[in-house]
mmCIF file of C-alpha atoms and ligand atoms in Angstrom:
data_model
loop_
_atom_site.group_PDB
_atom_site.id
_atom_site.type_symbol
_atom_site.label_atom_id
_atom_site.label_comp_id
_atom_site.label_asym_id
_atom_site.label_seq_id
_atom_site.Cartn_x
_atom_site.Cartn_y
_atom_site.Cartn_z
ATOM 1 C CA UNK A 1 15.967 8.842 7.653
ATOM 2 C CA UNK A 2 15.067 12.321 7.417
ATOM 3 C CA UNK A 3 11.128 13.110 5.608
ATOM 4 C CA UNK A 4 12.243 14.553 2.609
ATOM 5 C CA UNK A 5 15.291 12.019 1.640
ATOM 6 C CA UNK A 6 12.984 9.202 2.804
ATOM 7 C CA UNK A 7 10.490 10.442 -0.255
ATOM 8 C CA UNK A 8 13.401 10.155 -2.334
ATOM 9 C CA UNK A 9 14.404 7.408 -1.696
ATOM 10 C CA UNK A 10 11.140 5.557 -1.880
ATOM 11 C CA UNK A 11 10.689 3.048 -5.212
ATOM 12 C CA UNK A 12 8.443 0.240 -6.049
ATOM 13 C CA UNK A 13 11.095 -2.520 -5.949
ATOM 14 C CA UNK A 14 9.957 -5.957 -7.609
ATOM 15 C CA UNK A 15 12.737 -8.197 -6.591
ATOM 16 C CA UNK A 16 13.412 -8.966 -3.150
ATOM 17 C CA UNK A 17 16.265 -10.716 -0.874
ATOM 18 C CA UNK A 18 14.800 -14.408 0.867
ATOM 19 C CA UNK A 19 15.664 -12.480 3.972
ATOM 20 C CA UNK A 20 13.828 -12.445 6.977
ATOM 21 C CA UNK A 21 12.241 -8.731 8.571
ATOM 22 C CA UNK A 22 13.396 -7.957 12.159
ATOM 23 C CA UNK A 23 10.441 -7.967 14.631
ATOM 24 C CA UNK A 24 11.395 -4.407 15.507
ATOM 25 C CA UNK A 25 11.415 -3.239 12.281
ATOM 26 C CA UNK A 26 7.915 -4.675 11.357
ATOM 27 C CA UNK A 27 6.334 -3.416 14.677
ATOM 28 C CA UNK A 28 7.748 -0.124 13.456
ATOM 29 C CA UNK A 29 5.704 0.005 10.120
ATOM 30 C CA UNK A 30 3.033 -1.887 12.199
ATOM 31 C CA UNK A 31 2.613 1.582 14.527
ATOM 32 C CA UNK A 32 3.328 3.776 11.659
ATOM 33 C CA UNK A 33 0.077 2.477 10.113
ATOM 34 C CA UNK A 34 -1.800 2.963 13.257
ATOM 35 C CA UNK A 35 -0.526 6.848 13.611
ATOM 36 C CA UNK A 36 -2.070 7.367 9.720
ATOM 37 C CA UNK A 37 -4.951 10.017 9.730
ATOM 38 C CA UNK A 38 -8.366 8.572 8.579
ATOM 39 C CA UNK A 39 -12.004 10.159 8.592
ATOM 40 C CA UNK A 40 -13.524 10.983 11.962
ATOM 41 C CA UNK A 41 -10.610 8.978 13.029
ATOM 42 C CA UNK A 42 -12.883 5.786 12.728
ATOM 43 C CA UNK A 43 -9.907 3.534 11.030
ATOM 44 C CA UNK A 44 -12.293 2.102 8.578
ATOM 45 C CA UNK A 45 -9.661 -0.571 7.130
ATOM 46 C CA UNK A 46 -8.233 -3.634 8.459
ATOM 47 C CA UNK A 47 -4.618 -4.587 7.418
ATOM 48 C CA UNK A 48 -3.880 -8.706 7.666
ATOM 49 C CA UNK A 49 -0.317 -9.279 7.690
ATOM 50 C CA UNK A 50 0.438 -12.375 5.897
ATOM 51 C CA UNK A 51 3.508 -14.507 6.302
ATOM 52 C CA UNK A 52 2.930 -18.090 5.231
ATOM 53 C CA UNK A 53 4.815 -18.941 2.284
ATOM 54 C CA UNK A 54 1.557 -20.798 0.721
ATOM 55 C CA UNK A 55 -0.574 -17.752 1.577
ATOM 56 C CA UNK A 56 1.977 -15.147 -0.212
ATOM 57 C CA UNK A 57 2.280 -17.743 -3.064
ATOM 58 C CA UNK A 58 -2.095 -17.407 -3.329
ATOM 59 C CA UNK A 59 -1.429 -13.696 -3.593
ATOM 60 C CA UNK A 60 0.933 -13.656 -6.128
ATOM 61 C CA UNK A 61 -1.248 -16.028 -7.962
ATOM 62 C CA UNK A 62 -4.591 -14.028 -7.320
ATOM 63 C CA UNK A 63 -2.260 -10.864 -8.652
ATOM 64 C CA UNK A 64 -2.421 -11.834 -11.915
ATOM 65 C CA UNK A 65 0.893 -13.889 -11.082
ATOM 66 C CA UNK A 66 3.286 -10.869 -10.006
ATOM 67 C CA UNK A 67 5.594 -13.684 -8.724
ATOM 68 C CA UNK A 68 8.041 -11.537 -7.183
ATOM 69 C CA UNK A 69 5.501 -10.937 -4.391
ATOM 70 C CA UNK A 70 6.197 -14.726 -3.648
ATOM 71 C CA UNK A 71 9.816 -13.842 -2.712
ATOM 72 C CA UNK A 72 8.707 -11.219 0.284
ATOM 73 C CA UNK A 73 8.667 -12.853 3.998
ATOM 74 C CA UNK A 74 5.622 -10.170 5.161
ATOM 75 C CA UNK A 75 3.014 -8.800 2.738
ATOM 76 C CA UNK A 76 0.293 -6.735 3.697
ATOM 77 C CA UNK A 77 -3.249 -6.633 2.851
ATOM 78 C CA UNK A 78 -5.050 -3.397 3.145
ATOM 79 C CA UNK A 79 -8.790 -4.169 3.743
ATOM 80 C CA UNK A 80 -11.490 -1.447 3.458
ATOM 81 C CA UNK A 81 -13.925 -1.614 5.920
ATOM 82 C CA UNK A 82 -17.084 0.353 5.676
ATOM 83 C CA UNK A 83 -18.612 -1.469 9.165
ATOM 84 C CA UNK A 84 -16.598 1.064 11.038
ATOM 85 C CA UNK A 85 -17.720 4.144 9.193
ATOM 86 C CA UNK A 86 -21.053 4.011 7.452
ATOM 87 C CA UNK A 87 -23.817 4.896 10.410
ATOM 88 C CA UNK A 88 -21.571 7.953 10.912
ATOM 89 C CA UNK A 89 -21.158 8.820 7.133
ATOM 90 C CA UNK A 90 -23.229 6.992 5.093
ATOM 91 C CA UNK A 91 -22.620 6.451 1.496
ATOM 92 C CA UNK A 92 -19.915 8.802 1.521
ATOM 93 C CA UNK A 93 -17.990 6.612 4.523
ATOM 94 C CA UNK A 94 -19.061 3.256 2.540
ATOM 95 C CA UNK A 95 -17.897 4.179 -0.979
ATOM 96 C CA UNK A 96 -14.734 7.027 -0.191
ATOM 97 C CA UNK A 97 -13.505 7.839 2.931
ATOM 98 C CA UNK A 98 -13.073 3.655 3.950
ATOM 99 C CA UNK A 99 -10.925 3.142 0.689
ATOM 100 C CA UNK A 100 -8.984 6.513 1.285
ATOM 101 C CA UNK A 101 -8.398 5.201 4.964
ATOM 102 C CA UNK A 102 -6.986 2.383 3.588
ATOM 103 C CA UNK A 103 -4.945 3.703 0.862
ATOM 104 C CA UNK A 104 -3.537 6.559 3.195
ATOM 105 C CA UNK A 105 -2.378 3.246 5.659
ATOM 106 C CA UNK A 106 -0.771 1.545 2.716
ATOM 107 C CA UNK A 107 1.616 4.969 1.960
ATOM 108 C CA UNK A 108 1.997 5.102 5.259
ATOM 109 C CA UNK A 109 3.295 1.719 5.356
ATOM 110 C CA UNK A 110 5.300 2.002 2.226
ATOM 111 C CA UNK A 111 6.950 5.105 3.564
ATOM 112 C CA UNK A 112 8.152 3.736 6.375
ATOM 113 C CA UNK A 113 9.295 0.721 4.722
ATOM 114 C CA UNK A 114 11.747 2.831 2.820
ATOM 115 C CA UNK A 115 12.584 5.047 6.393
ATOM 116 C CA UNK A 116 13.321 1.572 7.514
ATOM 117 C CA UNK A 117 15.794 0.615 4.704
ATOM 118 C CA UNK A 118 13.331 -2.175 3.421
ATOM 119 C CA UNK A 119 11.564 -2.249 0.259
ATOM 120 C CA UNK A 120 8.153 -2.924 -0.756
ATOM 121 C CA UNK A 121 5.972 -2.367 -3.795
ATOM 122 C CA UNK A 122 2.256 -0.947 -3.810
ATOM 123 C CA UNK A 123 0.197 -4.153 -5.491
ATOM 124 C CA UNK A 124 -3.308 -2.433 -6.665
ATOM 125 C CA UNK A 125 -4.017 -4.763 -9.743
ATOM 126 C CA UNK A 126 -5.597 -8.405 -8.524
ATOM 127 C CA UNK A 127 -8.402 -9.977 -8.809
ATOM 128 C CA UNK A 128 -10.742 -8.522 -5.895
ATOM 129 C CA UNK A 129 -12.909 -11.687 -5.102
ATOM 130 C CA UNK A 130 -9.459 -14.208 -5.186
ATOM 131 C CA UNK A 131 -7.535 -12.010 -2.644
ATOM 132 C CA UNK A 132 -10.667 -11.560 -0.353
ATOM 133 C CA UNK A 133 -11.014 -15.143 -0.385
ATOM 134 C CA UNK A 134 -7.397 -15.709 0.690
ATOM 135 C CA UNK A 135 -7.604 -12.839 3.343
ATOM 136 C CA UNK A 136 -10.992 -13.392 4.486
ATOM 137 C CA UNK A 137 -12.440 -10.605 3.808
ATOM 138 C CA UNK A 138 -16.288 -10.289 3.648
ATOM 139 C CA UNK A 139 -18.574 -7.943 2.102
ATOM 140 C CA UNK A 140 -18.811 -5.355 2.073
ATOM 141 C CA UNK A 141 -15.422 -5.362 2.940
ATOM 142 C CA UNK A 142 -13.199 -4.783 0.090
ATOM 143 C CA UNK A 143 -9.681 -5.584 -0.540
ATOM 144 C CA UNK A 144 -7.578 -2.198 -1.526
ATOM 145 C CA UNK A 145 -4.180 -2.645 -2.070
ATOM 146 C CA UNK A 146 -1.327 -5.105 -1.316
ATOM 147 C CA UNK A 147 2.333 -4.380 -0.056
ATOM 148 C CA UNK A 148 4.757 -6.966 -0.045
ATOM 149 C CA UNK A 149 7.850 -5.759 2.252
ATOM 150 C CA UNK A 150 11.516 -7.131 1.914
ATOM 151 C CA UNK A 151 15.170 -6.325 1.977
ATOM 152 C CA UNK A 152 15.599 -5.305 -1.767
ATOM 153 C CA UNK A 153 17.267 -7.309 -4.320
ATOM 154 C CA UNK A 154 17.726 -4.514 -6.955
ATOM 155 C CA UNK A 155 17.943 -0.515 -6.702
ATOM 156 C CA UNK A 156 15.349 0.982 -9.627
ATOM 157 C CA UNK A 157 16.488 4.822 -11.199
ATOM 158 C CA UNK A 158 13.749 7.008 -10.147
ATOM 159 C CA UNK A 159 10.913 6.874 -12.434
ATOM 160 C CA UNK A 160 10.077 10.598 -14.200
ATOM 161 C CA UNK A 161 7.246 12.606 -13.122
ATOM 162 C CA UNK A 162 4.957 14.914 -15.230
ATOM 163 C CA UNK A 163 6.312 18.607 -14.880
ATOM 164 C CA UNK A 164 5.611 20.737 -11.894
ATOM 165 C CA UNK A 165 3.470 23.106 -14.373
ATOM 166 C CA UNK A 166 1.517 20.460 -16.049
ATOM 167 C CA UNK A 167 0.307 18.924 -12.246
ATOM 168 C CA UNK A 168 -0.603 21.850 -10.280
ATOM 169 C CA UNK A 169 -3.066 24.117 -11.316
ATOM 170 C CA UNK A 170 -3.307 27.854 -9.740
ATOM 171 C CA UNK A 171 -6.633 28.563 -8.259
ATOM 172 C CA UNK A 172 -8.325 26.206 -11.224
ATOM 173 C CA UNK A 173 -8.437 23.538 -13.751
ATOM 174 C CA UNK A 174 -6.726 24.116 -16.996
ATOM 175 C CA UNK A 175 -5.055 22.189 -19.698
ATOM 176 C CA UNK A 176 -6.339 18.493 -18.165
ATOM 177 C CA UNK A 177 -5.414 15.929 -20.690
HETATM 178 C C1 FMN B 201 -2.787 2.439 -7.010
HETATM 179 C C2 FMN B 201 -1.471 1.810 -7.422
HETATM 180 C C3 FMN B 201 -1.493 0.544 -7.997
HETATM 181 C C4 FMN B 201 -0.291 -0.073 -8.345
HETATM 182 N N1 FMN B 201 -0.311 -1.375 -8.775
HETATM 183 C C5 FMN B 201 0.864 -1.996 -9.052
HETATM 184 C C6 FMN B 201 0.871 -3.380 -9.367
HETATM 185 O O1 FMN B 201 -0.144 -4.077 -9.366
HETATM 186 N N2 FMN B 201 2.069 -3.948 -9.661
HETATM 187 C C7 FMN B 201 3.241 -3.246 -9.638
HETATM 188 O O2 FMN B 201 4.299 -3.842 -9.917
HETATM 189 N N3 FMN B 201 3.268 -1.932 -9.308
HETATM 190 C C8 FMN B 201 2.117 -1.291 -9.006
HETATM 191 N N4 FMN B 201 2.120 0.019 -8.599
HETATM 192 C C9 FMN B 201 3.411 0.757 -8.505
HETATM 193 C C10 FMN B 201 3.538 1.780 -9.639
HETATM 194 O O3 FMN B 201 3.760 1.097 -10.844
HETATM 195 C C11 FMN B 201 4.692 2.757 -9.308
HETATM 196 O O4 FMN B 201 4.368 3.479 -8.139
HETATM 197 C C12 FMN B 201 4.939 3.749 -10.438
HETATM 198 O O5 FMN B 201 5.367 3.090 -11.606
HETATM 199 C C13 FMN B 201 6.008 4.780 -10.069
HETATM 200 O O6 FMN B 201 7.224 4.147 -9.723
HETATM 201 P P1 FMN B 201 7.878 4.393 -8.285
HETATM 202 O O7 FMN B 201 6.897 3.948 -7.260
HETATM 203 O O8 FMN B 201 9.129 3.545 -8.254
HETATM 204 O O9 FMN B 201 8.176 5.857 -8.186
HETATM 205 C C14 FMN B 201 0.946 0.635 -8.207
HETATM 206 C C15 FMN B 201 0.944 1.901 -7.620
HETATM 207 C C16 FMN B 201 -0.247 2.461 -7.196
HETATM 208 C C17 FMN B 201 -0.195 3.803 -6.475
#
């Protein structure tokens, strides 16, 4: 699929076919993650890819029970990990640049979900401790965001967006609400 289409295709589907992922496909999104930039090119994060049914079920639970990530045969668990980037950048590394890392390898991810005709649905509210536990993931590292990835079961209307004008500000700050 071509860049631009991909982005519009792109939606955070919630209900998902009980349909396996080809191999091929998931090694796609696997290497798409590894291409994602990150700072210094240090690839502070760790991504666990989860498929055990009682697993996913733990995450859904530890999700503040978003069951329909219990219906997806992969999810993935972006992990920040300052270990990788902290005696090069410090505090900076520890508290931003690992979580942007992280974040940048989720879109990534959910990106070329989409380019891969799948569906998947960024996951940023659990409870941190609970999915760390399931994961295991030790501090300090820190749990960022989930993506469950499936064949969709429903096709969301694109969700509005704030005006053009209202986002992007020429050469400064005005009008922030
Ligand atoms: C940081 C972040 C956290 C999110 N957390 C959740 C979540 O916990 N559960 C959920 O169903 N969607 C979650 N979403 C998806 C958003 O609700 C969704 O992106 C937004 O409503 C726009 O819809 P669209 O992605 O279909 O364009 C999250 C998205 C982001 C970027």
């Amino acid at each position: 699929m071509e860049f631009f289409e991909v982005l519009k295709q792109r939606r955070s589907v919630r209900a998902y076919e009980r349909k396996p992922i080809e191999e091929e496909k998931l090694q796609q999104i696997l290497e798409a993650i590894n291409s994602a930039p990150s700072a210094g090119n240090l690839q502070a994060y760790e991504v666990v890819l989860v498929r055990d049914r009682e697993r996913i079920r733990q995450l859904a639970r530890a999700s503040h029970d978003q069951t329909f990530i219990e219906d997806a045969p992969v999810v993935l668990v972006f992990v920040a990990n300052p270990l990788r980037n902290s005696s090069t950048y410090g505090r900076r590394g520890e508290h931003l640049y690992c979580m942007q890392d992280a974040t940048i390898a989720c879109t990534v991810a959910h990106l070329a979900a989409t380019a891969l005709g799948l569906s998947s649905c960024w996951i940023g509210a659990f409870d941190d401790e609970a999915v760390a536990k399931i994961v295991g993931a030790e501090p300090p590292l820190q749990p960022a965001a989930i993506l469950p990835i499936a064949y969709p079961a429903e096709h969301p209307a694109p969700r509005s967006r704030r005006p053009l004008e209202d986002l992007i500000h020429e050469e400064r700050l005005r009008r922030v609400r």
